[in-house]
Every structure is written in C-alpha cells, then in structure tokens.
PDB file of C-alpha atoms in Angstrom:
ATOM      1  CA  MET C   1      -0.065  -0.056  -0.008  1.00 79.00           C
ATOM      2  CA  THR C   2       1.281   3.466  -0.913  1.00 86.00           C
ATOM      3  CA  TYR C   3       0.071   6.759   0.551  1.00 88.00           C
ATOM      4  CA  SER C   4      -0.756   9.658  -1.765  1.00 89.00           C
ATOM      5  CA  PHE C   5      -0.195  12.359   0.765  1.00 90.00           C
ATOM      6  CA  VAL C   6       3.541  11.702   0.779  1.00 91.00           C
ATOM      7  CA  VAL C   7       5.903  14.499   0.119  1.00 92.00           C
ATOM      8  CA  GLU C   8       9.089  12.769  -1.050  1.00 91.00           C
ATOM      9  CA  PRO C   9      12.522  14.487  -0.491  1.00 89.00           C
ATOM     10  CA  LEU C  10      14.529  15.417  -3.331  1.00 88.00           C
ATOM     11  CA  ALA C  11      17.719  14.820  -1.390  1.00 86.00           C
ATOM     12  CA  VAL C  12      18.272  13.407   2.209  1.00 89.00           C
ATOM     13  CA  GLN C  13      21.135  14.268   4.268  1.00 90.00           C
ATOM     14  CA  ASP C  14      21.999  11.225   6.243  1.00 90.00           C
ATOM     15  CA  PHE C  15      23.133  11.157   9.787  1.00 89.00           C
ATOM     16  CA  GLU C  16      26.793  10.331  10.208  1.00 86.00           C
ATOM     17  CA  SER C  17      26.189   7.984  13.084  1.00 88.00           C
ATOM     18  CA  GLU C  18      23.465   6.969  15.684  1.00 89.00           C
ATOM     19  CA  ASP C  19      24.855   9.506  18.068  1.00 90.00           C
ATOM     20  CA  GLU C  20      24.066  12.279  15.491  1.00 90.00           C
ATOM     21  CA  ARG C  21      20.700  10.968  15.018  1.00 91.00           C
ATOM     22  CA  ILE C  22      20.006  11.139  18.798  1.00 92.00           C
ATOM     23  CA  GLU C  23      21.565  14.644  19.173  1.00 91.00           C
ATOM     24  CA  ARG C  24      19.531  16.018  16.102  1.00 91.00           C
ATOM     25  CA  CYS C  25      16.243  14.535  17.610  1.00 92.00           C
ATOM     26  CA  LYS C  26      17.038  16.335  20.895  1.00 92.00           C
ATOM     27  CA  GLU C  27      17.628  19.631  19.179  1.00 91.00           C
ATOM     28  CA  TRP C  28      14.261  19.206  17.417  1.00 92.00           C
ATOM     29  CA  ASN C  29      12.758  18.289  20.918  1.00 91.00           C
ATOM     30  CA  LEU C  30      11.753  14.911  19.612  1.00 92.00           C
ATOM     31  CA  LEU C  31      13.705  13.166  22.327  1.00 90.00           C
ATOM     32  CA  PRO C  32      14.418  14.354  26.049  1.00 89.00           C
ATOM     33  CA  GLY C  33      18.016  15.366  26.991  1.00 86.00           C
ATOM     34  CA  SER C  34      18.550  12.039  28.946  1.00 86.00           C
ATOM     35  CA  ALA C  35      17.668   9.797  25.764  1.00 86.00           C
ATOM     36  CA  THR C  36      20.024   7.224  24.606  1.00 88.00           C
ATOM     37  CA  ARG C  37      18.275   5.810  21.611  1.00 88.00           C
ATOM     38  CA  VAL C  38      15.841   6.934  19.109  1.00 88.00           C
ATOM     39  CA  LYS C  39      12.209   5.824  19.487  1.00 88.00           C
ATOM     40  CA  THR C  40       9.552   4.916  16.764  1.00 90.00           C
ATOM     41  CA  TYR C  41       7.139   7.834  16.160  1.00 93.00           C
ATOM     42  CA  LEU C  42       3.569   7.910  15.170  1.00 93.00           C
ATOM     43  CA  TYR C  43       2.291   9.915  12.100  1.00 94.00           C
ATOM     44  CA  LYS C  44      -1.393  10.761  12.372  1.00 91.00           C
ATOM     45  CA  ARG C  45      -3.513  11.917   9.327  1.00 87.00           C
ATOM     46  CA  GLN C  46      -7.027  11.566   8.152  1.00 81.00           C
ATOM     47  CA  GLY C  47      -7.903   8.689  10.612  1.00 83.00           C
ATOM     48  CA  LEU C  48      -4.591   6.970  10.078  1.00 88.00           C
ATOM     49  CA  THR C  49      -1.914   6.358  12.736  1.00 90.00           C
ATOM     50  CA  LEU C  50       1.304   5.163  11.034  1.00 92.00           C
ATOM     51  CA  PRO C  51       4.451   4.168  12.705  1.00 93.00           C
ATOM     52  CA  CYS C  52       7.427   5.725  11.176  1.00 95.00           C
ATOM     53  CA  GLU C  53      11.175   6.191  11.707  1.00 94.00           C
ATOM     54  CA  ILE C  54      13.397   9.513  11.263  1.00 95.00           C
ATOM     55  CA  ILE C  55      16.019   8.496   8.895  1.00 94.00           C
ATOM     56  CA  GLY C  56      17.568  11.989   7.922  1.00 93.00           C
ATOM     57  CA  PHE C  57      16.796  15.508   7.080  1.00 94.00           C
ATOM     58  CA  VAL C  58      16.655  18.132   4.281  1.00 90.00           C
ATOM     59  CA  ASP C  59      17.356  21.032   6.534  1.00 89.00           C
ATOM     60  CA  ASN C  60      17.000  22.107  10.187  1.00 84.00           C
ATOM     61  CA  GLN C  61      13.366  22.706   9.577  1.00 88.00           C
ATOM     62  CA  THR C  62      12.540  19.568   7.653  1.00 92.00           C
ATOM     63  CA  VAL C  63      13.075  16.008   8.882  1.00 94.00           C
ATOM     64  CA  VAL C  64      12.465  12.983   6.731  1.00 95.00           C
ATOM     65  CA  VAL C  65      10.601   9.924   8.171  1.00 95.00           C
ATOM     66  CA  GLN C  66      10.082   6.559   6.556  1.00 94.00           C
ATOM     67  CA  PHE C  67       7.072   4.308   6.831  1.00 94.00           C
ATOM     68  CA  GLU C  68       6.973   0.742   7.049  1.00 93.00           C
ATOM     69  CA  ASN C  69       6.256   0.497   3.305  1.00 92.00           C
ATOM     70  CA  LYS C  70       9.581   2.239   2.737  1.00 93.00           C
ATOM     71  CA  GLN C  71       7.908   5.454   1.517  1.00 93.00           C
ATOM     72  CA  GLN C  72       9.834   8.618   2.771  1.00 94.00           C
ATOM     73  CA  HIS C  73       8.007  11.739   3.632  1.00 94.00           C
ATOM     74  CA  CYS C  74       8.977  15.512   4.604  1.00 95.00           C
ATOM     75  CA  ILE C  75       7.651  16.914   7.769  1.00 94.00           C
ATOM     76  CA  HIS C  76       8.273  19.884   9.958  1.00 94.00           C
ATOM     77  CA  PRO C  77       9.886  18.444  13.544  1.00 92.00           C
ATOM     78  CA  ALA C  78       7.263  20.579  15.696  1.00 92.00           C
ATOM     79  CA  TYR C  79       4.314  19.118  13.656  1.00 92.00           C
ATOM     80  CA  LEU C  80       5.651  15.605  14.153  1.00 93.00           C
ATOM     81  CA  LYS C  81       6.028  16.539  18.049  1.00 92.00           C
ATOM     82  CA  GLU C  82       2.524  17.551  18.015  1.00 90.00           C
ATOM     83  CA  MET C  83       1.477  14.266  16.621  1.00 90.00           C
ATOM     84  CA  GLN C  84       2.700  12.381  19.588  1.00 90.00           C
ATOM     85  CA  THR C  85       0.164  14.108  21.991  1.00 88.00           C
ATOM     86  CA  ALA C  86      -3.249  12.255  22.712  1.00 83.00           C
ATOM     87  CA  SER C  87      -5.185  15.431  21.864  1.00 81.00           C
ATOM     88  CA  PHE C  88      -3.540  15.712  18.369  1.00 81.00           C
ATOM     89  CA  GLY C  89      -6.182  15.721  15.747  1.00 70.00           C
ATOM     90  CA  GLN C  90      -9.137  17.058  17.668  1.00 68.00           C
ATOM     91  CA  ARG C  91      -8.970  20.400  16.190  1.00 62.00           C
ATOM     92  CA  ALA C  92      -8.209  19.422  12.706  1.00 57.00           C
ATOM     93  CA  GLN C  93     -11.204  16.907  12.765  1.00 62.00           C
ATOM     94  CA  ALA C  94     -13.473  19.774  13.961  1.00 61.00           C
ATOM     95  CA  ALA C  95     -12.414  21.892  11.181  1.00 56.00           C
ATOM     96  CA  ALA C  96     -12.801  19.004   8.647  1.00 55.00           C
ATOM     97  CA  ASP C  97     -16.391  18.404   9.849  1.00 55.00           C
ATOM     98  CA  ALA C  98     -17.175  22.257   9.586  1.00 53.00           C
ATOM     99  CA  ARG C  99     -15.968  22.021   5.975  1.00 50.00           C
ATOM    100  CA  SER C 100     -17.549  18.780   5.121  1.00 44.00           C
ATOM    101  CA  GLU C 101     -18.963  20.210   2.035  1.00 43.00           C
ATOM    102  CA  ASP C 102     -15.427  20.790   0.723  1.00 46.00           C
ATOM    103  CA  PRO C 103     -13.094  17.915   1.853  1.00 46.00           C
ATOM    104  CA  ALA C 104     -10.329  19.406  -0.329  1.00 47.00           C
ATOM    105  CA  GLU C 105     -10.249  22.674   1.644  1.00 46.00           C
ATOM    106  CA  ALA C 106      -9.908  20.510   4.927  1.00 44.00           C
ATOM    107  CA  ALA C 107      -7.253  18.288   3.614  1.00 47.00           C
ATOM    108  CA  GLY C 108      -5.335  21.610   2.523  1.00 49.00           C
ATOM    109  CA  GLU C 109      -5.385  22.701   5.958  1.00 47.00           C
ATOM    110  CA  ALA C 110      -3.640  19.566   6.977  1.00 50.00           C
ATOM    111  CA  GLU C 111      -0.958  20.187   4.439  1.00 51.00           C
ATOM    112  CA  LEU C 112      -0.315  23.633   5.568  1.00 50.00           C
ATOM    113  CA  LEU C 113       0.014  22.699   9.109  1.00 50.00           C
ATOM    114  CA  GLU C 114       2.545  20.073   8.229  1.00 52.00           C
ATOM    115  CA  ASN C 115       4.836  22.621   6.955  1.00 53.00           C
ATOM    116  CA  GLN C 116       4.648  25.540   9.531  1.00 51.00           C
ATOM    117  CA  PRO C 117       7.363  26.853  11.549  1.00 48.00           C
ATOM    118  CA  VAL C 118       7.589  25.716  15.204  1.00 42.00           C
ATOM    119  CA  GLU C 119       6.095  28.855  16.667  1.00 44.00           C
ATOM    120  CA  GLU C 120       3.079  28.787  14.442  1.00 46.00           C
ATOM    121  CA  VAL C 121       2.403  24.980  15.172  1.00 45.00           C
ATOM    122  CA  ARG C 122       2.818  25.507  18.925  1.00 48.00           C
ATOM    123  CA  GLY C 123       0.609  28.627  18.829  1.00 48.00           C
ATOM    124  CA  GLU C 124      -2.203  26.692  17.135  1.00 45.00           C
ATOM    125  CA  ALA C 125      -1.946  24.035  19.760  1.00 44.00           C
ATOM    126  CA  ASP C 126      -2.456  26.630  22.644  1.00 46.00           C
ATOM    127  CA  ALA C 127      -5.361  27.941  20.782  1.00 44.00           C
ATOM    128  CA  GLU C 128      -7.361  24.717  20.566  1.00 42.00           C
ATOM    129  CA  GLY C 129      -9.980  26.008  23.072  1.00 42.00           C
ATOM    130  CA  ALA C 130     -10.789  28.876  20.729  1.00 41.00           C
ATOM    131  CA  GLY C 131     -10.891  26.605  17.681  1.00 41.00           C
ATOM    132  CA  SER C 132     -14.764  26.241  17.839  1.00 36.00           C
ATOM    133  CA  ALA C 133     -15.005  29.821  16.651  1.00 36.00           C
ATOM    134  CA  ASP C 134     -13.085  28.816  13.550  1.00 41.00           C
ATOM    135  CA  ALA C 135     -16.026  26.417  12.692  1.00 37.00           C
ATOM    136  CA  ALA C 136     -18.639  28.653  13.765  1.00 37.00           C
ATOM    137  CA  GLY C 137     -17.831  32.002  12.598  1.00 40.00           C
ATOM    138  CA  GLY C 138     -14.821  31.613  10.184  1.00 41.00           C
ATOM    139  CA  VAL C 139     -12.107  32.963  12.426  1.00 40.00           C
ATOM    140  CA  THR C 140      -8.792  31.578  11.503  1.00 41.00           C
ATOM    141  CA  ALA C 141      -6.607  29.923  13.999  1.00 41.00           C
ATOM    142  CA  ALA C 142      -3.911  32.541  13.616  1.00 38.00           C
ATOM    143  CA  GLU C 143      -6.537  35.118  14.550  1.00 37.00           C
ATOM    144  CA  THR C 144      -7.500  33.194  17.719  1.00 40.00           C
ATOM    145  CA  ALA C 145      -4.030  32.432  18.863  1.00 44.00           C
ATOM    146  CA  ALA C 146      -2.769  35.959  18.736  1.00 44.00           C
ATOM    147  CA  PRO C 147      -4.158  38.343  21.538  1.00 49.00           C
ATOM    148  CA  ALA C 148      -5.063  41.875  20.576  1.00 49.00           C
ATOM    149  CA  GLU C 149      -2.267  44.339  21.241  1.00 52.00           C
ATOM    150  CA  LYS C 150      -1.334  47.732  20.273  1.00 56.00           C
ATOM    151  CA  PRO C 151       0.643  48.433  16.992  1.00 57.00           C
ATOM    152  CA  ARG C 152       4.299  48.333  17.693  1.00 64.00           C
ATOM    153  CA  LYS C 153       6.327  51.490  17.179  1.00 58.00           C
ATOM    154  CA  PRO C 154       9.005  51.245  14.517  1.00 53.00           C
ATOM    155  CA  ALA C 155      12.266  50.556  15.668  1.00 56.00           C
ATOM    156  CA  ALA C 156      14.578  53.428  16.263  1.00 53.00           C
ATOM    157  CA  SER C 157      17.416  51.740  14.404  1.00 51.00           C
ATOM    158  CA  LYS C 158      17.911  48.638  12.090  1.00 57.00           C
ATOM    159  CA  LYS C 159      18.969  45.435  13.776  1.00 55.00           C
ATOM    160  CA  LYS C 160      22.545  44.569  13.559  1.00 56.00           C
ATOM    161  CA  PRO C 161      23.153  42.078  10.593  1.00 64.00           C
ATOM    162  CA  ALA C 162      23.379  38.311  11.817  1.00 69.00           C
ATOM    163  CA  LEU C 163      26.689  36.640  12.044  1.00 78.00           C
ATOM    164  CA  GLN C 164      27.481  34.576   8.878  1.00 84.00           C
ATOM    165  CA  LEU C 165      28.365  31.235  10.073  1.00 86.00           C
ATOM    166  CA  PRO C 166      30.221  28.593   7.737  1.00 86.00           C
ATOM    167  CA  GLU C 167      27.841  25.560   6.940  1.00 83.00           C
ATOM    168  CA  ASP C 168      31.039  23.228   7.011  1.00 86.00           C
ATOM    169  CA  LYS C 169      32.450  21.645  10.006  1.00 88.00           C
ATOM    170  CA  LEU C 170      35.008  23.633  11.598  1.00 92.00           C
ATOM    171  CA  LYS C 171      38.224  23.156  13.482  1.00 93.00           C
ATOM    172  CA  VAL C 172      37.830  24.567  17.035  1.00 93.00           C
ATOM    173  CA  THR C 173      39.696  24.994  20.207  1.00 94.00           C
ATOM    174  CA  ALA C 174      38.141  26.191  23.442  1.00 93.00           C
ATOM    175  CA  VAL C 175      37.954  26.085  27.170  1.00 95.00           C
ATOM    176  CA  VAL C 176      35.490  24.186  29.221  1.00 94.00           C
ATOM    177  CA  LYS C 177      33.755  26.942  31.125  1.00 94.00           C
ATOM    178  CA  GLU C 178      30.978  25.303  33.028  1.00 93.00           C
ATOM    179  CA  PHE C 179      28.568  22.258  33.310  1.00 94.00           C
ATOM    180  CA  THR C 180      24.981  23.070  33.979  1.00 92.00           C
ATOM    181  CA  THR C 181      21.487  22.060  33.133  1.00 90.00           C
ATOM    182  CA  VAL C 182      18.617  23.745  31.559  1.00 86.00           C
ATOM    183  CA  PRO C 183      14.726  22.984  31.574  1.00 82.00           C
ATOM    184  CA  ASN C 184      13.227  20.563  28.990  1.00 74.00           C
ATOM    185  CA  HIS C 185       9.470  21.233  28.687  1.00 69.00           C
ATOM    186  CA  PHE C 186       8.910  17.869  27.002  1.00 66.00           C
ATOM    187  CA  SER C 187      10.463  15.710  29.670  1.00 68.00           C
ATOM    188  CA  ASP C 188      10.693  15.575  33.512  1.00 73.00           C
ATOM    189  CA  ASN C 189      14.389  15.707  33.410  1.00 80.00           C
ATOM    190  CA  ASP C 190      16.601  18.734  32.669  1.00 83.00           C
ATOM    191  CA  ASP C 191      19.073  18.612  29.726  1.00 85.00           C
ATOM    192  CA  GLU C 192      22.648  18.508  30.648  1.00 90.00           C
ATOM    193  CA  VAL C 193      24.828  21.109  28.571  1.00 92.00           C
ATOM    194  CA  ILE C 194      28.571  22.316  28.591  1.00 94.00           C
ATOM    195  CA  ILE C 195      29.536  26.000  28.145  1.00 95.00           C
ATOM    196  CA  TYR C 196      32.856  26.641  26.538  1.00 95.00           C
ATOM    197  CA  ASP C 197      34.801  30.016  26.240  1.00 94.00           C
ATOM    198  CA  ASN C 198      37.863  31.356  24.778  1.00 92.00           C
ATOM    199  CA  VAL C 199      36.690  29.918  21.378  1.00 93.00           C
ATOM    200  CA  ALA C 200      39.069  30.194  18.552  1.00 92.00           C
ATOM    201  CA  ILE C 201      38.072  28.766  14.980  1.00 91.00           C
ATOM    202  CA  GLU C 202      40.946  27.732  12.522  1.00 91.00           C
ATOM    203  CA  GLY C 203      40.836  29.839   9.302  1.00 87.00           C
ATOM    204  CA  HIS C 204      38.010  32.071  10.443  1.00 87.00           C
ATOM    205  CA  GLU C 205      37.803  35.409  12.216  1.00 85.00           C
ATOM    206  CA  LEU C 206      34.303  35.129  13.934  1.00 85.00           C
ATOM    207  CA  ALA C 207      33.138  37.242  16.821  1.00 85.00           C
ATOM    208  CA  ILE C 208      32.217  34.134  18.911  1.00 89.00           C
ATOM    209  CA  ASP C 209      33.597  33.870  22.651  1.00 88.00           C
ATOM    210  CA  GLU C 210      31.396  31.349  23.914  1.00 94.00           C
ATOM    211  CA  VAL C 211      29.535  28.271  22.708  1.00 94.00           C
ATOM    212  CA  TRP C 212      27.428  25.264  24.133  1.00 93.00           C
ATOM    213  CA  SER C 213      26.751  21.687  23.402  1.00 92.00           C
ATOM    214  CA  SER C 214      24.667  18.894  24.753  1.00 89.00           C
ATOM    215  CA  HIS C 215      26.525  16.853  27.485  1.00 90.00           C
ATOM    216  CA  SER C 216      26.188  13.727  25.442  1.00 86.00           C
ATOM    217  CA  ALA C 217      26.854  10.197  26.358  1.00 85.00           C
ATOM    218  CA  THR C 218      29.874  10.367  23.932  1.00 85.00           C
ATOM    219  CA  LEU C 219      31.200  13.444  25.723  1.00 88.00           C
ATOM    220  CA  LYS C 220      30.872  12.102  29.123  1.00 89.00           C
ATOM    221  CA  LYS C 221      33.302   9.260  28.431  1.00 90.00           C
ATOM    222  CA  LEU C 222      35.883  11.903  28.128  1.00 91.00           C
ATOM    223  CA  GLU C 223      35.407  12.966  31.815  1.00 92.00           C
ATOM    224  CA  LEU C 224      35.830  16.550  30.885  1.00 93.00           C
ATOM    225  CA  LYS C 225      36.514  19.160  33.846  1.00 93.00           C
ATOM    226  CA  GLU C 226      36.090  22.830  34.135  1.00 93.00           C
ATOM    227  CA  GLY C 227      39.108  24.579  32.773  1.00 93.00           C
ATOM    228  CA  ASP C 228      40.082  21.829  30.188  1.00 93.00           C
ATOM    229  CA  PRO C 229      41.333  23.184  27.044  1.00 94.00           C
ATOM    230  CA  VAL C 230      39.873  21.082  24.198  1.00 94.00           C
ATOM    231  CA  SER C 231      40.075  20.824  20.520  1.00 94.00           C
ATOM    232  CA  PHE C 232      37.226  19.321  18.191  1.00 94.00           C
ATOM    233  CA  GLU C 233      35.436  19.562  14.797  1.00 93.00           C
ATOM    234  CA  ALA C 234      31.986  20.629  14.698  1.00 92.00           C
ATOM    235  CA  LYS C 235      29.307  22.856  12.951  1.00 91.00           C
ATOM    236  CA  ILE C 236      28.356  26.006  14.676  1.00 91.00           C
ATOM    237  CA  VAL C 237      24.918  27.204  14.647  1.00 90.00           C
ATOM    238  CA  ALA C 238      23.004  30.431  16.064  1.00 88.00           C
ATOM    239  CA  LYS C 239      20.881  28.747  18.760  1.00 87.00           C
ATOM    240  CA  LYS C 240      20.700  30.533  22.146  1.00 88.00           C
ATOM    241  CA  LEU C 241      21.080  28.515  25.301  1.00 88.00           C
ATOM    242  CA  SER C 242      17.921  28.737  27.482  1.00 83.00           C
ATOM    243  CA  GLN C 243      18.549  31.091  30.529  1.00 82.00           C
ATOM    244  CA  HIS C 244      22.133  31.814  29.503  1.00 87.00           C
ATOM    245  CA  PRO C 245      23.614  34.506  27.290  1.00 88.00           C
ATOM    246  CA  VAL C 246      25.315  32.082  24.993  1.00 91.00           C
ATOM    247  CA  LYS C 247      24.121  32.540  21.458  1.00 90.00           C
ATOM    248  CA  TYR C 248      25.930  29.706  19.556  1.00 92.00           C
ATOM    249  CA  LYS C 249      25.816  26.026  19.739  1.00 92.00           C
ATOM    250  CA  ILE C 250      28.163  23.412  18.326  1.00 90.00           C
ATOM    251  CA  ASN C 251      26.279  20.598  16.553  1.00 87.00           C
ATOM    252  CA  ASN C 252      27.847  16.952  16.483  1.00 83.00           C
ATOM    253  CA  PRO C 253      31.215  17.546  17.820  1.00 88.00           C
ATOM    254  CA  SER C 254      33.742  14.896  16.735  1.00 89.00           C
ATOM    255  CA  LYS C 255      37.438  14.247  17.327  1.00 90.00           C
ATOM    256  CA  MET C 256      37.116  16.042  20.799  1.00 92.00           C
ATOM    257  CA  LYS C 257      40.229  15.786  23.047  1.00 92.00           C
ATOM    258  CA  VAL C 258      41.943  17.486  25.877  1.00 93.00           C
ATOM    259  CA  ILE C 259      44.873  19.502  24.771  1.00 91.00           C
ATOM    260  CA  GLN C 260      47.786  18.385  26.679  1.00 86.00           C
ATOM    261  CA  PRO C 261      50.282  20.917  27.847  1.00 79.00           C
ATOM    262  CA  ASP C 262      53.611  20.800  25.998  1.00 70.00           C
ATOM    263  CA  SER C 263      56.287  18.900  28.063  1.00 43.00           C
TER     264      SER C 263
END
C-alpha cells in the first residue's frame, strides 16, 4: 500500500552516526535530553496512525521519516512532535467536520500545518480551546491564537546583521567553562549541557567567544573538567542556550580531545 499524501524528499542528508541522529532529535525536541536511543514515532493523518522512523533531514526545519512501506516523507519536526500528543487531531477533525461540503479544503489545511514553523504550530495547539470559533464564525486559528495588542512602534534603528556562520564543520579550540542544566519542557528531566569559552576557529575570524553543546553520552566518556582546553571539529549554529547569554551551539562535535600542555 502506498500513501498519496507523501511529500518525497529530493535529497536526504543522512546522519553520520547513531549519536548524531540522537543529538539531532534532541535539538528538534523529539527526544528528552537523557535519551540514549531513538524511538519510533506515530504519524497521524485523516484517521490513520502510522508508525515511522526518522532516517535523515533536508535542513534544520525539515526531517525525513520513513513508513513501514519504505515511503519517505518530509515533515516539520514541531508538527511531528504535536502528533505524539493524545489530543492531536481533535481541532483538525472539527475543522474537517465544519467544512464537510469541501473535503479538499480540509485536506489542504492539514498540508499547511505540516509545513508551518515551530512557533505557528505551537501557537495553534495553545489556541485549541478557541478553535470552535473557526467552525462557527470563520475565524482563523492565527486570529484566535494572537491576543489583541497595540501596534508596535517602528524600531529606532535597524537590527545588527546576523553573523554569517560557515555551513561546513570547523576546527575549533576552546576551554570548558561550565557544566550546567537547562529545563526541557517535553521531559521530566533537565538537559545537561556544557558551556565553552575562549573559542578560536581555525581559518576564520568570527566574533564568537562562547558556545555550548549537549553533554552527550559520548562526551561524558571524556570525563571533561572545568578549565580543560579542548579541540574538536563541529558545525556552529545560531541557537541561544535557554536562561544563559550564550548565542551559539556546536552541533555533532567529533574528534574532541583535551589539549595536553607541552612537556
């Protein structure tokens, strides 16, 4: 059996290792920080509940899942996360019932949700209680989710341009500054993280002094301590650490080692 709704990826970026797949799923909030293996997810659509596996990604906003029939499908990670909740589908079903005279329109709404950014998907989930107005009076989910507010004043000056980060893996040296934890709203346990300072990137002059990473099982094997100078290869992305003024994250660090002092 094949599924007509499938949006097949033109190109899939494979995970370099199982550790990378676990770390990526944690970044997408599809796994708690303490997880050591990837789970099977449920894809819910039009009365179907299909087990699926995350096999890769197109970019940071698009994961690729594979169903049991080997079909591959692109989906936003936040929407896949919403599908794991017991209440998922109630609002979509109410909308479909209200538009029963036009099934294509209801199906189109599901397609739109599947590719929405994280903030929009979560906003609609928060607005489920007001969703009945959508069916009765034609009010959209975006309108019910957004509270009335005064128009914002224009900014006095333009924002500073975002730092252009290389897309390739970089050779980095840094110093372990701190071990800490941050809340994970999708888990009972906090996420363990490492903050590094004195960051130097080979071949690049980037205004980055501090970065952070998950304190993964692989890194724990190194038994790092505060003050340890380290070297590694990793991608650096703009992702602020919750409750800390650290704006950049290292993804999938490899070849990490403690730099030994010259004898």
